[in-house]
Amino acid sequence: MSTIRARGLALAAAALLAACASPAPQYYSLADAEPAPPAAATGGATGYIELAPIAMPERFARPQLVVRQKDAAAGPEVDILEQHRWSSSFENELRDALGSGIARRLGAVDATKGGRPRGQPVMRIAVQLRQFDAVEGSRVDAGFSWTLRRTEEGLAVSCQLSVPEPVEGRGIDALARGAQRATARLAGAIARSVTAVQNNAANPCQG
């Protein structure tokens, strides 16, 4: 076989393999792209927070986006999108986005990442994802609960939030932005509850 023919066959094989290869995955983030309100907007709370690993159903604990088709929103079927992924596993992506979002809104330090000086009080936050129905071209229906506990006190405060977030536009990009807005709303609600607890409010979950 001539060298020219061998090279031609090799190039053809490479082109065929490239044509058959799966497209590269697209990656998304839950981090809030909008600037957070100043700490004064949530009462000026400061200090340290620690965010525990997010508790969630096993089906969501993966990097792939898990979505429902619009015509099956009420059914049990979901699609796991191999070509559309969060930048890390969903529980880690959500924890990072919430930790930074809550800390910015409070003017606090996220001790989960950087630690804290010995003896400094910290607000410990534990979040559970109860529902996360993402429907392409429609909405993100999310449900969360969380507890707040001061290190120097034994009592915990428990709160809940349901987030019906419309999806503005079609496609997975629009769906990911809807999930991002829902996460930002949760971060704001948790930040307000932290401020309320620090101010000894009667109903810290009503802020």
PDB file of C-alpha atoms in Angstrom:
ATOM      1  CA  MET A   1       0.000   0.000   0.000  1.00  0.00           C
ATOM      2  CA  SER A   2       1.439   3.370  -0.960  1.00  0.00           C
ATOM      3  CA  THR A   3       2.244   5.961   1.657  1.00  0.00           C
ATOM      4  CA  ILE A   4      -0.199   8.431   0.080  1.00  0.00           C
ATOM      5  CA  ARG A   5      -3.016   5.878   0.138  1.00  0.00           C
ATOM      6  CA  ALA A   6      -2.219   4.894   3.738  1.00  0.00           C
ATOM      7  CA  ARG A   7      -2.325   8.523   4.792  1.00  0.00           C
ATOM      8  CA  GLY A   8      -5.612   8.981   2.969  1.00  0.00           C
ATOM      9  CA  LEU A   9      -7.161   6.043   4.765  1.00  0.00           C
ATOM     10  CA  ALA A  10      -5.889   7.304   8.117  1.00  0.00           C
ATOM     11  CA  LEU A  11      -7.379  10.744   7.513  1.00  0.00           C
ATOM     12  CA  ALA A  12     -10.691   9.224   6.476  1.00  0.00           C
ATOM     13  CA  ALA A  13     -10.777   7.066   9.600  1.00  0.00           C
ATOM     14  CA  ALA A  14     -10.004  10.069  11.788  1.00  0.00           C
ATOM     15  CA  ALA A  15     -12.781  12.065  10.142  1.00  0.00           C
ATOM     16  CA  LEU A  16     -15.222   9.211  10.673  1.00  0.00           C
ATOM     17  CA  LEU A  17     -14.310   8.932  14.330  1.00  0.00           C
ATOM     18  CA  ALA A  18     -14.713  12.686  14.786  1.00  0.00           C
ATOM     19  CA  ALA A  19     -18.137  12.592  13.151  1.00  0.00           C
ATOM     20  CA  CYS A  20     -19.253   9.765  15.433  1.00  0.00           C
ATOM     21  CA  ALA A  21     -17.856  11.301  18.627  1.00  0.00           C
ATOM     22  CA  SER A  22     -20.339  12.740  21.122  1.00  0.00           C
ATOM     23  CA  PRO A  23     -20.372  16.528  21.454  1.00  0.00           C
ATOM     24  CA  ALA A  24     -18.589  17.961  24.459  1.00  0.00           C
ATOM     25  CA  PRO A  25     -20.843  18.495  27.497  1.00  0.00           C
ATOM     26  CA  GLN A  26     -22.024  21.996  28.347  1.00  0.00           C
ATOM     27  CA  TYR A  27     -21.461  23.106  31.928  1.00  0.00           C
ATOM     28  CA  TYR A  28     -23.605  25.368  34.109  1.00  0.00           C
ATOM     29  CA  SER A  29     -23.259  27.102  37.462  1.00  0.00           C
ATOM     30  CA  LEU A  30     -25.739  27.897  40.230  1.00  0.00           C
ATOM     31  CA  ALA A  31     -23.623  30.801  41.478  1.00  0.00           C
ATOM     32  CA  ASP A  32     -25.621  34.029  41.614  1.00  0.00           C
ATOM     33  CA  ALA A  33     -24.493  36.274  38.766  1.00  0.00           C
ATOM     34  CA  GLU A  34     -26.347  39.302  40.179  1.00  0.00           C
ATOM     35  CA  PRO A  35     -24.662  41.399  42.880  1.00  0.00           C
ATOM     36  CA  ALA A  36     -25.982  40.632  46.338  1.00  0.00           C
ATOM     37  CA  PRO A  37     -27.722  43.421  48.301  1.00  0.00           C
ATOM     38  CA  PRO A  38     -25.542  45.189  50.863  1.00  0.00           C
ATOM     39  CA  ALA A  39     -25.413  43.681  54.339  1.00  0.00           C
ATOM     40  CA  ALA A  40     -27.537  46.566  55.630  1.00  0.00           C
ATOM     41  CA  ALA A  41     -30.421  45.311  53.502  1.00  0.00           C
ATOM     42  CA  THR A  42     -30.606  42.146  55.617  1.00  0.00           C
ATOM     43  CA  GLY A  43     -30.016  43.864  58.928  1.00  0.00           C
ATOM     44  CA  GLY A  44     -26.244  44.206  58.863  1.00  0.00           C
ATOM     45  CA  ALA A  45     -25.548  40.796  60.360  1.00  0.00           C
ATOM     46  CA  THR A  46     -21.892  39.834  60.485  1.00  0.00           C
ATOM     47  CA  GLY A  47     -19.845  36.958  61.812  1.00  0.00           C
ATOM     48  CA  TYR A  48     -19.177  33.420  60.647  1.00  0.00           C
ATOM     49  CA  ILE A  49     -21.386  30.815  59.027  1.00  0.00           C
ATOM     50  CA  GLU A  50     -20.852  27.105  58.436  1.00  0.00           C
ATOM     51  CA  LEU A  51     -22.928  25.315  55.840  1.00  0.00           C
ATOM     52  CA  ALA A  52     -23.281  21.552  56.203  1.00  0.00           C
ATOM     53  CA  PRO A  53     -23.330  19.279  53.118  1.00  0.00           C
ATOM     54  CA  ILE A  54     -26.702  19.595  51.389  1.00  0.00           C
ATOM     55  CA  ALA A  55     -29.077  16.693  52.027  1.00  0.00           C
ATOM     56  CA  MET A  56     -30.991  15.653  48.918  1.00  0.00           C
ATOM     57  CA  PRO A  57     -32.553  12.643  47.194  1.00  0.00           C
ATOM     58  CA  GLU A  58     -30.000  10.380  45.556  1.00  0.00           C
ATOM     59  CA  ARG A  59     -31.364  10.966  42.050  1.00  0.00           C
ATOM     60  CA  PHE A  60     -30.216  14.594  42.171  1.00  0.00           C
ATOM     61  CA  ALA A  61     -26.738  13.898  43.592  1.00  0.00           C
ATOM     62  CA  ARG A  62     -24.998  13.830  40.207  1.00  0.00           C
ATOM     63  CA  PRO A  63     -23.392  16.383  37.852  1.00  0.00           C
ATOM     64  CA  GLN A  64     -25.950  15.840  35.069  1.00  0.00           C
ATOM     65  CA  LEU A  65     -29.049  18.036  34.951  1.00  0.00           C
ATOM     66  CA  VAL A  66     -32.194  16.115  35.897  1.00  0.00           C
ATOM     67  CA  VAL A  67     -35.269  17.492  34.143  1.00  0.00           C
ATOM     68  CA  ARG A  68     -38.870  16.625  33.404  1.00  0.00           C
ATOM     69  CA  GLN A  69     -40.412  16.977  29.978  1.00  0.00           C
ATOM     70  CA  LYS A  70     -43.158  19.577  29.834  1.00  0.00           C
ATOM     71  CA  ASP A  71     -45.833  17.065  28.857  1.00  0.00           C
ATOM     72  CA  ALA A  72     -44.829  14.736  31.709  1.00  0.00           C
ATOM     73  CA  ALA A  73     -44.422  17.293  34.483  1.00  0.00           C
ATOM     74  CA  ALA A  74     -46.872  15.501  36.769  1.00  0.00           C
ATOM     75  CA  GLY A  75     -45.478  12.024  36.126  1.00  0.00           C
ATOM     76  CA  PRO A  76     -42.549  10.094  37.595  1.00  0.00           C
ATOM     77  CA  GLU A  77     -40.362  10.170  34.476  1.00  0.00           C
ATOM     78  CA  VAL A  78     -37.221  12.285  34.432  1.00  0.00           C
ATOM     79  CA  ASP A  79     -34.424  12.738  31.919  1.00  0.00           C
ATOM     80  CA  ILE A  80     -30.761  12.709  32.971  1.00  0.00           C
ATOM     81  CA  LEU A  81     -28.973  14.963  30.499  1.00  0.00           C
ATOM     82  CA  GLU A  82     -25.481  13.626  29.857  1.00  0.00           C
ATOM     83  CA  GLN A  83     -24.557  16.609  27.654  1.00  0.00           C
ATOM     84  CA  HIS A  84     -25.761  19.252  30.138  1.00  0.00           C
ATOM     85  CA  ARG A  85     -23.982  19.247  33.486  1.00  0.00           C
ATOM     86  CA  TRP A  86     -23.380  21.380  36.542  1.00  0.00           C
ATOM     87  CA  SER A  87     -19.782  22.394  37.049  1.00  0.00           C
ATOM     88  CA  SER A  88     -19.612  19.871  39.914  1.00  0.00           C
ATOM     89  CA  SER A  89     -21.968  17.330  41.418  1.00  0.00           C
ATOM     90  CA  PHE A  90     -25.299  19.024  42.125  1.00  0.00           C
ATOM     91  CA  GLU A  91     -25.049  18.833  45.922  1.00  0.00           C
ATOM     92  CA  ASN A  92     -21.600  20.468  45.831  1.00  0.00           C
ATOM     93  CA  GLU A  93     -22.707  23.063  43.273  1.00  0.00           C
ATOM     94  CA  LEU A  94     -25.705  23.999  45.437  1.00  0.00           C
ATOM     95  CA  ARG A  95     -23.634  24.129  48.621  1.00  0.00           C
ATOM     96  CA  ASP A  96     -20.998  26.395  47.058  1.00  0.00           C
ATOM     97  CA  ALA A  97     -23.613  28.739  45.576  1.00  0.00           C
ATOM     98  CA  LEU A  98     -25.550  28.980  48.839  1.00  0.00           C
ATOM     99  CA  GLY A  99     -22.450  29.413  50.988  1.00  0.00           C
ATOM    100  CA  SER A 100     -21.118  32.333  48.950  1.00  0.00           C
ATOM    101  CA  GLY A 101     -24.581  33.846  48.458  1.00  0.00           C
ATOM    102  CA  ILE A 102     -25.510  33.767  52.147  1.00  0.00           C
ATOM    103  CA  ALA A 103     -22.114  35.102  53.237  1.00  0.00           C
ATOM    104  CA  ARG A 104     -22.292  38.019  50.768  1.00  0.00           C
ATOM    105  CA  ARG A 105     -25.779  38.999  51.861  1.00  0.00           C
ATOM    106  CA  LEU A 106     -24.772  38.966  55.520  1.00  0.00           C
ATOM    107  CA  GLY A 107     -21.334  40.485  55.174  1.00  0.00           C
ATOM    108  CA  ALA A 108     -20.179  37.311  56.915  1.00  0.00           C
ATOM    109  CA  VAL A 109     -17.310  34.868  56.458  1.00  0.00           C
ATOM    110  CA  ASP A 110     -18.020  31.379  55.160  1.00  0.00           C
ATOM    111  CA  ALA A 111     -16.055  29.333  57.691  1.00  0.00           C
ATOM    112  CA  THR A 112     -16.859  26.192  55.714  1.00  0.00           C
ATOM    113  CA  LYS A 113     -13.998  27.116  53.391  1.00  0.00           C
ATOM    114  CA  GLY A 114     -11.678  29.329  55.377  1.00  0.00           C
ATOM    115  CA  GLY A 115     -12.159  28.320  58.993  1.00  0.00           C
ATOM    116  CA  ARG A 116     -12.624  30.758  61.875  1.00  0.00           C
ATOM    117  CA  PRO A 117     -10.597  32.032  64.816  1.00  0.00           C
ATOM    118  CA  ARG A 118     -10.911  29.940  67.941  1.00  0.00           C
ATOM    119  CA  GLY A 119     -13.637  31.174  70.256  1.00  0.00           C
ATOM    120  CA  GLN A 120     -15.560  33.064  67.573  1.00  0.00           C
ATOM    121  CA  PRO A 121     -19.270  32.164  67.457  1.00  0.00           C
ATOM    122  CA  VAL A 122     -20.610  30.677  64.262  1.00  0.00           C
ATOM    123  CA  MET A 123     -24.068  30.121  62.821  1.00  0.00           C
ATOM    124  CA  ARG A 124     -24.383  26.552  61.608  1.00  0.00           C
ATOM    125  CA  ILE A 125     -26.756  26.027  58.689  1.00  0.00           C
ATOM    126  CA  ALA A 126     -28.067  22.686  57.442  1.00  0.00           C
ATOM    127  CA  VAL A 127     -30.147  22.649  54.236  1.00  0.00           C
ATOM    128  CA  GLN A 128     -32.301  19.858  52.828  1.00  0.00           C
ATOM    129  CA  LEU A 129     -33.554  19.796  49.260  1.00  0.00           C
ATOM    130  CA  ARG A 130     -37.063  18.318  49.350  1.00  0.00           C
ATOM    131  CA  GLN A 131     -38.187  18.989  45.777  1.00  0.00           C
ATOM    132  CA  PHE A 132     -36.526  20.100  42.563  1.00  0.00           C
ATOM    133  CA  ASP A 133     -38.734  19.728  39.508  1.00  0.00           C
ATOM    134  CA  ALA A 134     -37.104  21.424  36.526  1.00  0.00           C
ATOM    135  CA  VAL A 135     -39.378  21.538  33.477  1.00  0.00           C
ATOM    136  CA  GLU A 136     -37.823  22.787  30.245  1.00  0.00           C
ATOM    137  CA  GLY A 137     -39.561  25.866  28.837  1.00  0.00           C
ATOM    138  CA  SER A 138     -41.818  26.138  31.892  1.00  0.00           C
ATOM    139  CA  ARG A 139     -40.598  26.453  35.483  1.00  0.00           C
ATOM    140  CA  VAL A 140     -38.439  25.225  38.345  1.00  0.00           C
ATOM    141  CA  ASP A 141     -40.451  24.107  41.370  1.00  0.00           C
ATOM    142  CA  ALA A 142     -38.100  23.739  44.329  1.00  0.00           C
ATOM    143  CA  GLY A 143     -38.724  23.049  47.994  1.00  0.00           C
ATOM    144  CA  PHE A 144     -36.188  23.453  50.787  1.00  0.00           C
ATOM    145  CA  SER A 145     -35.966  23.258  54.545  1.00  0.00           C
ATOM    146  CA  TRP A 146     -33.121  24.394  56.751  1.00  0.00           C
ATOM    147  CA  THR A 147     -32.082  24.618  60.378  1.00  0.00           C
ATOM    148  CA  LEU A 148     -30.006  27.274  62.111  1.00  0.00           C
ATOM    149  CA  ARG A 149     -28.020  26.631  65.253  1.00  0.00           C
ATOM    150  CA  ARG A 150     -25.667  28.885  67.175  1.00  0.00           C
ATOM    151  CA  THR A 151     -22.610  27.087  68.472  1.00  0.00           C
ATOM    152  CA  GLU A 152     -23.137  28.462  71.967  1.00  0.00           C
ATOM    153  CA  GLU A 153     -26.787  27.390  72.115  1.00  0.00           C
ATOM    154  CA  GLY A 154     -28.453  23.998  71.874  1.00  0.00           C
ATOM    155  CA  LEU A 155     -31.766  25.051  70.330  1.00  0.00           C
ATOM    156  CA  ALA A 156     -32.189  24.993  66.568  1.00  0.00           C
ATOM    157  CA  VAL A 157     -34.547  27.051  64.411  1.00  0.00           C
ATOM    158  CA  SER A 158     -36.232  25.258  61.494  1.00  0.00           C
ATOM    159  CA  CYS A 159     -37.563  27.003  58.367  1.00  0.00           C
ATOM    160  CA  GLN A 160     -39.048  26.005  55.028  1.00  0.00           C
ATOM    161  CA  LEU A 161     -39.371  27.628  51.614  1.00  0.00           C
ATOM    162  CA  SER A 162     -41.153  26.708  48.396  1.00  0.00           C
ATOM    163  CA  VAL A 163     -39.768  28.384  45.278  1.00  0.00           C
ATOM    164  CA  PRO A 164     -41.863  28.394  42.089  1.00  0.00           C
ATOM    165  CA  GLU A 165     -39.472  30.039  39.612  1.00  0.00           C
ATOM    166  CA  PRO A 166     -40.640  30.655  36.015  1.00  0.00           C
ATOM    167  CA  VAL A 167     -38.224  29.762  33.237  1.00  0.00           C
ATOM    168  CA  GLU A 168     -37.737  32.705  30.898  1.00  0.00           C
ATOM    169  CA  GLY A 169     -37.127  31.266  27.458  1.00  0.00           C
ATOM    170  CA  ARG A 170     -36.616  27.866  25.902  1.00  0.00           C
ATOM    171  CA  GLY A 171     -33.749  25.440  26.078  1.00  0.00           C
ATOM    172  CA  ILE A 172     -31.500  24.131  28.832  1.00  0.00           C
ATOM    173  CA  ASP A 173     -29.642  27.448  29.194  1.00  0.00           C
ATOM    174  CA  ALA A 174     -32.886  29.140  30.236  1.00  0.00           C
ATOM    175  CA  LEU A 175     -33.684  26.266  32.589  1.00  0.00           C
ATOM    176  CA  ALA A 176     -30.262  26.553  34.254  1.00  0.00           C
ATOM    177  CA  ARG A 177     -30.789  30.307  34.736  1.00  0.00           C
ATOM    178  CA  GLY A 178     -34.130  29.561  36.380  1.00  0.00           C
ATOM    179  CA  ALA A 179     -32.402  27.168  38.774  1.00  0.00           C
ATOM    180  CA  GLN A 180     -29.808  29.858  39.459  1.00  0.00           C
ATOM    181  CA  ARG A 181     -32.527  32.383  40.365  1.00  0.00           C
ATOM    182  CA  ALA A 182     -34.237  29.843  42.624  1.00  0.00           C
ATOM    183  CA  THR A 183     -30.936  29.283  44.423  1.00  0.00           C
ATOM    184  CA  ALA A 184     -30.465  33.034  44.854  1.00  0.00           C
ATOM    185  CA  ARG A 185     -33.958  33.322  46.368  1.00  0.00           C
ATOM    186  CA  LEU A 186     -33.099  30.555  48.831  1.00  0.00           C
ATOM    187  CA  ALA A 187     -29.821  32.243  49.781  1.00  0.00           C
ATOM    188  CA  GLY A 188     -31.718  35.473  50.468  1.00  0.00           C
ATOM    189  CA  ALA A 189     -34.320  33.717  52.608  1.00  0.00           C
ATOM    190  CA  ILE A 190     -31.670  31.895  54.664  1.00  0.00           C
ATOM    191  CA  ALA A 191     -29.702  35.128  55.138  1.00  0.00           C
ATOM    192  CA  ARG A 192     -32.827  36.897  56.418  1.00  0.00           C
ATOM    193  CA  SER A 193     -33.522  34.069  58.849  1.00  0.00           C
ATOM    194  CA  VAL A 194     -29.943  34.210  60.155  1.00  0.00           C
ATOM    195  CA  THR A 195     -30.338  37.949  60.781  1.00  0.00           C
ATOM    196  CA  ALA A 196     -33.659  37.352  62.520  1.00  0.00           C
ATOM    197  CA  VAL A 197     -32.146  34.722  64.816  1.00  0.00           C
ATOM    198  CA  GLN A 198     -29.247  37.024  65.656  1.00  0.00           C
ATOM    199  CA  ASN A 199     -31.750  39.772  66.463  1.00  0.00           C
ATOM    200  CA  ASN A 200     -33.846  37.362  68.585  1.00  0.00           C
ATOM    201  CA  ALA A 201     -36.901  37.874  66.377  1.00  0.00           C
ATOM    202  CA  ALA A 202     -40.082  36.091  67.433  1.00  0.00           C
ATOM    203  CA  ASN A 203     -40.636  34.565  63.966  1.00  0.00           C
ATOM    204  CA  PRO A 204     -37.214  34.207  62.299  1.00  0.00           C
ATOM    205  CA  CYS A 205     -38.619  32.364  59.287  1.00  0.00           C
ATOM    206  CA  GLN A 206     -41.019  35.150  58.338  1.00  0.00           C
ATOM    207  CA  GLY A 207     -38.458  37.694  57.140  1.00  0.00           C
TER     208      GLY A 207
END
